[in-house]
mmCIF file with all atom_site columns, C-alpha atoms in Angstrom:
data_model
loop_
_atom_site.group_PDB
_atom_site.id
_atom_site.type_symbol
_atom_site.label_atom_id
_atom_site.label_alt_id
_atom_site.label_comp_id
_atom_site.label_asym_id
_atom_site.label_entity_id
_atom_site.label_seq_id
_atom_site.pdbx_PDB_ins_code
_atom_site.Cartn_x
_atom_site.Cartn_y
_atom_site.Cartn_z
_atom_site.occupancy
_atom_site.B_iso_or_equiv
_atom_site.pdbx_formal_charge
_atom_site.auth_seq_id
_atom_site.auth_comp_id
_atom_site.auth_asym_id
_atom_site.auth_atom_id
_atom_site.pdbx_PDB_model_num
ATOM 1   C CA . MET A 1 1   ? -0.161  -0.258  -0.488  1.00 0.00 ? 1   MET A CA 1
ATOM 2   C CA . LEU A 1 2   ? 2.978   2.639   0.469   1.00 0.00 ? 2   LEU A CA 1
ATOM 3   C CA . MET A 1 3   ? 6.552   2.982   -0.408  1.00 0.00 ? 3   MET A CA 1
ATOM 4   C CA . ARG A 1 4   ? 9.565   3.158   1.750   1.00 0.00 ? 4   ARG A CA 1
ATOM 5   C CA . THR A 1 5   ? 10.736  6.626   -0.660  1.00 0.00 ? 5   THR A CA 1
ATOM 6   C CA . ASP A 1 6   ? 14.382  7.705   0.638   1.00 0.00 ? 6   ASP A CA 1
ATOM 7   C CA . PRO A 1 7   ? 16.877  3.984   1.807   1.00 0.00 ? 7   PRO A CA 1
ATOM 8   C CA . PHE A 1 8   ? 18.894  6.126   3.847   1.00 0.00 ? 8   PHE A CA 1
ATOM 9   C CA . ARG A 1 9   ? 16.038  7.104   6.075   1.00 0.00 ? 9   ARG A CA 1
ATOM 10  C CA . GLU A 1 10  ? 17.466  5.301   9.131   1.00 0.00 ? 10  GLU A CA 1
ATOM 11  C CA . LEU A 1 11  ? 20.834  6.174   8.672   1.00 0.00 ? 11  LEU A CA 1
ATOM 12  C CA . ASP A 1 12  ? 19.853  9.689   8.778   1.00 0.00 ? 12  ASP A CA 1
ATOM 13  C CA . ARG A 1 13  ? 18.092  9.408   12.335  1.00 0.00 ? 13  ARG A CA 1
ATOM 14  C CA . LEU A 1 14  ? 21.179  7.572   13.943  1.00 0.00 ? 14  LEU A CA 1
ATOM 15  C CA . ALA A 1 15  ? 23.216  10.378  12.913  1.00 0.00 ? 15  ALA A CA 1
ATOM 16  C CA . GLN A 1 16  ? 21.831  12.407  14.127  1.00 0.00 ? 16  GLN A CA 1
ATOM 17  C CA . GLN A 1 17  ? 21.004  11.022  17.061  1.00 0.00 ? 17  GLN A CA 1
ATOM 18  C CA . LEU A 1 18  ? 25.148  10.722  17.520  1.00 0.00 ? 18  LEU A CA 1
ATOM 19  C CA . THR A 1 19  ? 25.483  14.356  16.532  1.00 0.00 ? 19  THR A CA 1
ATOM 20  C CA . GLY A 1 20  ? 22.614  15.290  18.729  1.00 0.00 ? 20  GLY A CA 1
ATOM 21  C CA . MET A 1 21  ? 21.806  17.427  15.155  1.00 0.00 ? 21  MET A CA 1
ATOM 22  C CA . SER A 1 22  ? 18.437  18.743  15.338  1.00 0.00 ? 22  SER A CA 1
ATOM 23  C CA . GLY A 1 23  ? 16.106  18.804  12.461  1.00 0.00 ? 23  GLY A CA 1
ATOM 24  C CA . THR A 1 24  ? 15.757  21.914  10.085  1.00 0.00 ? 24  THR A CA 1
ATOM 25  C CA . TRP A 1 25  ? 13.112  22.828  7.153   1.00 0.00 ? 25  TRP A CA 1
ATOM 26  C CA . SER A 1 26  ? 15.745  21.783  5.034   1.00 0.00 ? 26  SER A CA 1
ATOM 27  C CA . THR A 1 27  ? 17.085  18.720  6.792   1.00 0.00 ? 27  THR A CA 1
ATOM 28  C CA . PRO A 1 28  ? 13.824  17.708  8.688   1.00 0.00 ? 28  PRO A CA 1
ATOM 29  C CA . SER A 1 29  ? 14.661  14.642  11.179  1.00 0.00 ? 29  SER A CA 1
ATOM 30  C CA . ALA A 1 30  ? 12.346  10.912  11.296  1.00 0.00 ? 30  ALA A CA 1
ATOM 31  C CA . MET A 1 31  ? 9.364   11.048  12.495  1.00 0.00 ? 31  MET A CA 1
ATOM 32  C CA . PRO A 1 32  ? 8.614   6.727   13.756  1.00 0.00 ? 32  PRO A CA 1
ATOM 33  C CA . MET A 1 33  ? 6.101   6.253   12.017  1.00 0.00 ? 33  MET A CA 1
ATOM 34  C CA . ASP A 1 34  ? 2.904   2.826   12.182  1.00 0.00 ? 34  ASP A CA 1
ATOM 35  C CA . ALA A 1 35  ? 1.308   1.511   8.945   1.00 0.00 ? 35  ALA A CA 1
ATOM 36  C CA . TYR A 1 36  ? -1.206  -0.959  8.795   1.00 0.00 ? 36  TYR A CA 1
ATOM 37  C CA . ARG A 1 37  ? -4.418  -2.158  7.401   1.00 0.00 ? 37  ARG A CA 1
ATOM 38  C CA . GLU A 1 38  ? -7.994  -1.745  9.214   1.00 0.00 ? 38  GLU A CA 1
ATOM 39  C CA . GLY A 1 39  ? -10.504 -3.485  7.802   1.00 0.00 ? 39  GLY A CA 1
ATOM 40  C CA . GLY A 1 40  ? -11.735 -1.265  5.005   1.00 0.00 ? 40  GLY A CA 1
ATOM 41  C CA . GLU A 1 41  ? -9.215  1.737   5.894   1.00 0.00 ? 41  GLU A CA 1
ATOM 42  C CA . TYR A 1 42  ? -4.632  2.148   6.569   1.00 0.00 ? 42  TYR A CA 1
ATOM 43  C CA . VAL A 1 43  ? -4.027  3.477   8.918   1.00 0.00 ? 43  VAL A CA 1
ATOM 44  C CA . ILE A 1 44  ? -0.927  5.718   9.708   1.00 0.00 ? 44  ILE A CA 1
ATOM 45  C CA . ALA A 1 45  ? 0.368   6.497   13.188  1.00 0.00 ? 45  ALA A CA 1
ATOM 46  C CA . LEU A 1 46  ? 3.651   9.151   13.532  1.00 0.00 ? 46  LEU A CA 1
ATOM 47  C CA . ASP A 1 47  ? 5.228   9.191   17.012  1.00 0.00 ? 47  ASP A CA 1
ATOM 48  C CA . LEU A 1 48  ? 5.134   13.591  17.918  1.00 0.00 ? 48  LEU A CA 1
ATOM 49  C CA . PRO A 1 49  ? 5.352   14.010  21.740  1.00 0.00 ? 49  PRO A CA 1
ATOM 50  C CA . GLY A 1 50  ? 5.498   17.428  22.498  1.00 0.00 ? 50  GLY A CA 1
ATOM 51  C CA . VAL A 1 51  ? 4.624   18.877  19.283  1.00 0.00 ? 51  VAL A CA 1
ATOM 52  C CA . ALA A 1 52  ? 2.164   21.685  19.607  1.00 0.00 ? 52  ALA A CA 1
ATOM 53  C CA . LYS A 1 53  ? -1.413  19.708  17.354  1.00 0.00 ? 53  LYS A CA 1
ATOM 54  C CA . ASP A 1 54  ? -0.796  23.834  15.145  1.00 0.00 ? 54  ASP A CA 1
ATOM 55  C CA . ALA A 1 55  ? 2.464   23.115  14.410  1.00 0.00 ? 55  ALA A CA 1
ATOM 56  C CA . ILE A 1 56  ? 1.158   20.212  12.474  1.00 0.00 ? 56  ILE A CA 1
ATOM 57  C CA . ASP A 1 57  ? 1.093   19.824  8.492   1.00 0.00 ? 57  ASP A CA 1
ATOM 58  C CA . ILE A 1 58  ? 0.303   17.701  6.589   1.00 0.00 ? 58  ILE A CA 1
ATOM 59  C CA . ASP A 1 59  ? -0.381  17.825  2.532   1.00 0.00 ? 59  ASP A CA 1
ATOM 60  C CA . VAL A 1 60  ? -1.180  15.475  -0.041  1.00 0.00 ? 60  VAL A CA 1
ATOM 61  C CA . GLU A 1 61  ? -0.297  15.771  -4.075  1.00 0.00 ? 61  GLU A CA 1
ATOM 62  C CA . ARG A 1 62  ? -1.101  12.985  -6.322  1.00 0.00 ? 62  ARG A CA 1
ATOM 63  C CA . ASN A 1 63  ? -0.038  10.072  -4.474  1.00 0.00 ? 63  ASN A CA 1
ATOM 64  C CA . MET A 1 64  ? 2.925   11.627  -2.424  1.00 0.00 ? 64  MET A CA 1
ATOM 65  C CA . LEU A 1 65  ? 1.463   12.106  1.612   1.00 0.00 ? 65  LEU A CA 1
ATOM 66  C CA . THR A 1 66  ? 3.651   14.304  3.414   1.00 0.00 ? 66  THR A CA 1
ATOM 67  C CA . VAL A 1 67  ? 3.414   14.773  6.754   1.00 0.00 ? 67  VAL A CA 1
ATOM 68  C CA . ARG A 1 68  ? 6.151   17.776  8.195   1.00 0.00 ? 68  ARG A CA 1
ATOM 69  C CA . ALA A 1 69  ? 6.433   19.126  12.474  1.00 0.00 ? 69  ALA A CA 1
ATOM 70  C CA . GLU A 1 70  ? 8.119   21.609  14.749  1.00 0.00 ? 70  GLU A CA 1
ATOM 71  C CA . ARG A 1 71  ? 9.279   20.660  18.247  1.00 0.00 ? 71  ARG A CA 1
ATOM 72  C CA . ARG A 1 72  ? 9.516   24.354  19.478  1.00 0.00 ? 72  ARG A CA 1
ATOM 73  C CA . PRO A 1 73  ? 11.623  25.262  22.457  1.00 0.00 ? 73  PRO A CA 1
ATOM 74  C CA . VAL A 1 74  ? 10.023  25.902  25.904  1.00 0.00 ? 74  VAL A CA 1
ATOM 75  C CA . ALA A 1 75  ? 9.688   28.562  27.143  1.00 0.00 ? 75  ALA A CA 1
ATOM 76  C CA . LYS A 1 76  ? 12.092  29.329  30.197  1.00 0.00 ? 76  LYS A CA 1
ATOM 77  C CA . ALA A 1 77  ? 12.561  31.990  32.549  1.00 0.00 ? 77  ALA A CA 1
ATOM 78  C CA . ASP A 1 78  ? 15.545  34.644  31.923  1.00 0.00 ? 78  ASP A CA 1
ATOM 79  C CA . ASP A 1 79  ? 16.999  32.867  35.246  1.00 0.00 ? 79  ASP A CA 1
ATOM 80  C CA . ALA A 1 80  ? 16.768  29.285  34.795  1.00 0.00 ? 80  ALA A CA 1
ATOM 81  C CA . GLN A 1 81  ? 20.070  26.696  33.388  1.00 0.00 ? 81  GLN A CA 1
ATOM 82  C CA . MET A 1 82  ? 19.671  23.960  31.386  1.00 0.00 ? 82  MET A CA 1
ATOM 83  C CA . GLU A 1 83  ? 21.248  21.286  33.739  1.00 0.00 ? 83  GLU A CA 1
ATOM 84  C CA . LEU A 1 84  ? 20.714  18.166  30.217  1.00 0.00 ? 84  LEU A CA 1
ATOM 85  C CA . SER A 1 85  ? 18.780  18.505  27.380  1.00 0.00 ? 85  SER A CA 1
ATOM 86  C CA . GLU A 1 86  ? 17.847  15.097  25.608  1.00 0.00 ? 86  GLU A CA 1
ATOM 87  C CA . ARG A 1 87  ? 14.853  16.105  23.750  1.00 0.00 ? 87  ARG A CA 1
ATOM 88  C CA . PRO A 1 88  ? 14.907  16.756  20.455  1.00 0.00 ? 88  PRO A CA 1
ATOM 89  C CA . LEU A 1 89  ? 14.220  20.114  18.681  1.00 0.00 ? 89  LEU A CA 1
ATOM 90  C CA . GLY A 1 90  ? 13.036  21.805  14.920  1.00 0.00 ? 90  GLY A CA 1
ATOM 91  C CA . VAL A 1 91  ? 11.432  20.286  12.335  1.00 0.00 ? 91  VAL A CA 1
ATOM 92  C CA . PHE A 1 92  ? 10.942  16.667  11.147  1.00 0.00 ? 92  PHE A CA 1
ATOM 93  C CA . SER A 1 93  ? 9.837   14.838  8.246   1.00 0.00 ? 93  SER A CA 1
ATOM 94  C CA . ARG A 1 94  ? 7.983   12.163  7.005   1.00 0.00 ? 94  ARG A CA 1
ATOM 95  C CA . GLN A 1 95  ? 7.204   10.900  2.670   1.00 0.00 ? 95  GLN A CA 1
ATOM 96  C CA . LEU A 1 96  ? 5.225   7.807   1.907   1.00 0.00 ? 96  LEU A CA 1
ATOM 97  C CA . VAL A 1 97  ? 4.335   6.661   -1.964  1.00 0.00 ? 97  VAL A CA 1
ATOM 98  C CA . LEU A 1 98  ? 0.409   5.701   -1.328  1.00 0.00 ? 98  LEU A CA 1
ATOM 99  C CA . ALA A 1 99  ? -0.629  3.232   -4.195  1.00 0.00 ? 99  ALA A CA 1
ATOM 100 C CA . ASP A 1 100 ? -3.276  4.557   -6.266  1.00 0.00 ? 100 ASP A CA 1
ATOM 101 C CA . THR A 1 101 ? -5.927  2.297   -4.370  1.00 0.00 ? 101 THR A CA 1
ATOM 102 C CA . LEU A 1 102 ? -6.089  4.423   -1.114  1.00 0.00 ? 102 LEU A CA 1
ATOM 103 C CA . ASP A 1 103 ? -8.973  7.283   -1.597  1.00 0.00 ? 103 ASP A CA 1
ATOM 104 C CA . THR A 1 104 ? -6.487  10.730  -1.126  1.00 0.00 ? 104 THR A CA 1
ATOM 105 C CA . GLU A 1 105 ? -10.046 12.318  -0.739  1.00 0.00 ? 105 GLU A CA 1
ATOM 106 C CA . ARG A 1 106 ? -11.115 11.360  1.872   1.00 0.00 ? 106 ARG A CA 1
ATOM 107 C CA . ILE A 1 107 ? -7.566  10.939  4.692   1.00 0.00 ? 107 ILE A CA 1
ATOM 108 C CA . THR A 1 108 ? -8.572  11.707  8.492   1.00 0.00 ? 108 THR A CA 1
ATOM 109 C CA . ALA A 1 109 ? -6.413  12.937  10.769  1.00 0.00 ? 109 ALA A CA 1
ATOM 110 C CA . ASP A 1 110 ? -6.661  12.600  14.668  1.00 0.00 ? 110 ASP A CA 1
ATOM 111 C CA . TYR A 1 111 ? -4.019  13.858  17.427  1.00 0.00 ? 111 TYR A CA 1
ATOM 112 C CA . GLU A 1 112 ? -3.580  12.376  21.038  1.00 0.00 ? 112 GLU A CA 1
ATOM 113 C CA . ALA A 1 113 ? -1.256  11.920  23.280  1.00 0.00 ? 113 ALA A CA 1
ATOM 114 C CA . GLY A 1 114 ? 1.566   12.778  20.971  1.00 0.00 ? 114 GLY A CA 1
ATOM 115 C CA . VAL A 1 115 ? 0.703   10.159  18.100  1.00 0.00 ? 115 VAL A CA 1
ATOM 116 C CA . LEU A 1 116 ? -1.056  11.562  14.788  1.00 0.00 ? 116 LEU A CA 1
ATOM 117 C CA . THR A 1 117 ? -3.617  8.769   13.629  1.00 0.00 ? 117 THR A CA 1
ATOM 118 C CA . LEU A 1 118 ? -4.076  8.878   9.910   1.00 0.00 ? 118 LEU A CA 1
ATOM 119 C CA . ARG A 1 119 ? -6.525  6.928   8.272   1.00 0.00 ? 119 ARG A CA 1
ATOM 120 C CA . ILE A 1 120 ? -7.130  6.361   4.694   1.00 0.00 ? 120 ILE A CA 1
ATOM 121 C CA . PRO A 1 121 ? -10.147 4.844   3.403   1.00 0.00 ? 121 PRO A CA 1
ATOM 122 C CA . ILE A 1 122 ? -9.271  1.610   0.609   1.00 0.00 ? 122 ILE A CA 1
ATOM 123 C CA . ALA A 1 123 ? -11.086 3.896   -2.690  1.00 0.00 ? 123 ALA A CA 1
ATOM 124 C CA . GLU A 1 124 ? -14.503 1.127   -3.907  1.00 0.00 ? 124 GLU A CA 1
ATOM 125 C CA . ARG A 1 125 ? -12.804 -0.010  -7.688  1.00 0.00 ? 125 ARG A CA 1
ATOM 126 C CA . ALA A 1 126 ? -10.078 -2.118  -5.139  1.00 0.00 ? 126 ALA A CA 1
ATOM 127 C CA . LYS A 1 127 ? -11.908 -4.318  -2.789  1.00 0.00 ? 127 LYS A CA 1
ATOM 128 C CA . PRO A 1 128 ? -13.053 -7.218  -3.852  1.00 0.00 ? 128 PRO A CA 1
ATOM 129 C CA . ARG A 1 129 ? -16.306 -7.535  -5.448  1.00 0.00 ? 129 ARG A CA 1
ATOM 130 C CA . ARG A 1 130 ? -17.928 -10.513 -6.576  1.00 0.00 ? 130 ARG A CA 1
ATOM 131 C CA . ILE A 1 131 ? -18.499 -11.462 -11.306 1.00 0.00 ? 131 ILE A CA 1
ATOM 132 C CA . ALA A 1 132 ? -21.633 -12.681 -12.239 1.00 0.00 ? 132 ALA A CA 1
ATOM 133 C CA . ILE A 1 133 ? -21.368 -15.598 -15.059 1.00 0.00 ? 133 ILE A CA 1
ATOM 134 C CA . GLY A 1 134 ? -24.266 -14.544 -17.332 1.00 0.00 ? 134 GLY A CA 1
ATOM 135 C CA . GLY A 1 135 ? -25.165 -17.918 -20.114 1.00 0.00 ? 135 GLY A CA 1
ATOM 136 C CA . GLU A 1 136 ? -25.448 -17.692 -23.964 1.00 0.00 ? 136 GLU A CA 1
ATOM 137 C CA . SER A 1 137 ? -29.686 -16.738 -23.280 1.00 0.00 ? 137 SER A CA 1
ATOM 138 C CA . GLU A 1 138 ? -28.582 -13.681 -21.151 1.00 0.00 ? 138 GLU A CA 1
ATOM 139 C CA . ARG A 1 139 ? -26.270 -12.276 -23.571 1.00 0.00 ? 139 ARG A CA 1
ATOM 140 C CA . ARG A 1 140 ? -29.070 -13.213 -26.693 1.00 0.00 ? 140 ARG A CA 1
ATOM 141 C CA . ARG A 1 141 ? -31.905 -11.176 -23.940 1.00 0.00 ? 141 ARG A CA 1
ATOM 142 C CA . LEU A 1 142 ? -29.359 -8.079  -23.898 1.00 0.00 ? 142 LEU A CA 1
ATOM 143 C CA . GLU A 1 143 ? -28.745 -7.898  -27.341 1.00 0.00 ? 143 GLU A CA 1
ATOM 144 C CA . GLY A 1 144 ? -32.418 -8.760  -28.478 1.00 0.00 ? 144 GLY A CA 1
#
């Protein structure tokens, strides 16, 4: 149902963890995700803890789904001294190529407890359907 577009994404993520680099708009960090089929829809769950709902952008153009989010620094008092900073800040992005069998016109999105959940219905044309078998007498009736 979907293809990974960047085979080096995990390598980039590991390098960012080791160097402590945050994502920028030109080189965003990866965001972890799960993708699975549930009944008549495809579900994508992306981890975005600490990201405000208004800092998430979701776009779909043709079959390319793009999710982009930004985790901004938390405002601190002027006299606060940072002792430890392990939570990554910056821009996170994920692009997915969606199959033609998905209905990109009816994608829904929910954001709860730091998890963005996208639900993409499977298009009616892609669902299995039963084909009736007609006989010779049926064909004559339709033609005549």
